[in-house]
Coordinates of C-alpha atoms in Angstrom, one line a residue:
M1 CA 13.2 1.6 0.9
G2 CA 12.1 -2.2 2.6
Y3 CA 8.9 -1.9 2.2
R4 CA 7.4 -5.6 1.8
I5 CA 4.1 -7.6 2.9
T6 CA 5.9 -10.7 3.8
G7 CA 7.4 -11.2 7.0
S8 CA 6.7 -7.3 7.7
T9 CA 4.3 -6.7 10.6
R10 CA 1.7 -3.2 10.3
K11 CA 4.8 -1.7 12.9
E12 CA 7.1 -2.0 10.5
R13 CA 5.7 -1.1 7.3
W14 CA 4.2 1.8 8.5
E15 CA 7.9 2.3 9.6
T16 CA 9.4 2.2 6.1
L17 CA 6.2 4.6 4.3
K18 CA 6.8 7.4 6.8
K19 CA 10.8 7.2 5.7
A20 CA 9.5 6.7 2.1
I21 CA 6.7 9.6 1.8
P22 CA 9.4 12.3 2.1
V23 CA 11.9 10.3 -0.5
M24 CA 8.9 9.4 -3.1
G25 CA 6.2 11.1 -2.3
L26 CA 2.5 10.4 -1.0
R27 CA 1.1 9.8 -4.6
K28 CA 4.0 7.3 -5.5
I29 CA 3.8 5.5 -3.3
V30 CA -0.3 5.4 -3.1
T31 CA -0.1 4.6 -7.0
I32 CA 2.6 1.8 -6.0
I33 CA 0.9 0.3 -4.0
S34 CA -2.4 0.5 -5.4
A35 CA -1.3 -0.6 -8.7
N36 CA -0.1 -4.2 -7.1
V37 CA -3.4 -4.6 -5.7
R38 CA -5.1 -4.1 -8.7
I39 CA -2.5 -6.6 -10.4
K40 CA -3.3 -9.1 -7.8
K41 CA -6.7 -9.1 -7.7
K42 CA -6.7 -9.1 -12.0
Q43 CA -5.1 -12.5 -11.4
K44 CA -7.9 -14.1 -9.8
S45 CA -5.8 -16.0 -7.1
S46 CA -8.0 -17.7 -4.0
D47 CA -4.5 -18.5 -2.6
Q48 CA -4.2 -16.9 1.2
Q49 CA -1.6 -15.4 0.6
S50 CA -2.4 -13.2 -2.1
H51 CA -5.5 -12.7 -0.2
Y52 CA -3.5 -11.5 3.0
A53 CA -1.0 -9.1 0.2
I54 CA -4.9 -7.1 -0.8
T55 CA -5.9 -6.9 3.0
E56 CA -2.6 -5.6 4.1
W57 CA -2.2 -3.4 1.0
E58 CA -5.8 -2.1 1.4
Y59 CA -5.1 -1.6 4.9
D60 CA -1.6 0.3 4.3
L61 CA -4.0 2.7 1.5
S62 CA -6.6 3.3 4.2
Q63 CA -3.8 4.6 6.7
L64 CA -1.6 6.4 4.5
K65 CA -5.1 8.5 2.9
E66 CA -6.3 9.0 6.8
K67 CA -3.3 10.0 7.8
Y68 CA -0.9 12.1 5.1
F69 CA -3.8 12.9 2.4
H70 CA -5.2 16.4 1.7
G71 CA -6.7 16.0 -1.8
E72 CA -3.7 16.9 -3.6
F73 CA -4.4 14.7 -6.4
K74 CA -7.4 12.2 -7.1
W75 CA -6.9 9.2 -4.7
P76 CA -6.2 5.7 -6.8
N77 CA -9.2 2.5 -6.8
T78 CA -8.1 -0.8 -6.2

């Protein structure tokens, strides 16, 4: 669906996520993004690109939770 951190603004990612929710469902999207965060954190990479990716994924998750989540499932930890 075109969701990526590198080379995308928050606005562009948000537009992609809004289009993906009806197709994939909120739970699947949140599960994928939160898994990416956990994997990246386990790598314990201290480079700037990893830190940026984690920050942006967590931002996107917070926006999804705020705007679309209504308690339908257990929100995953990152």
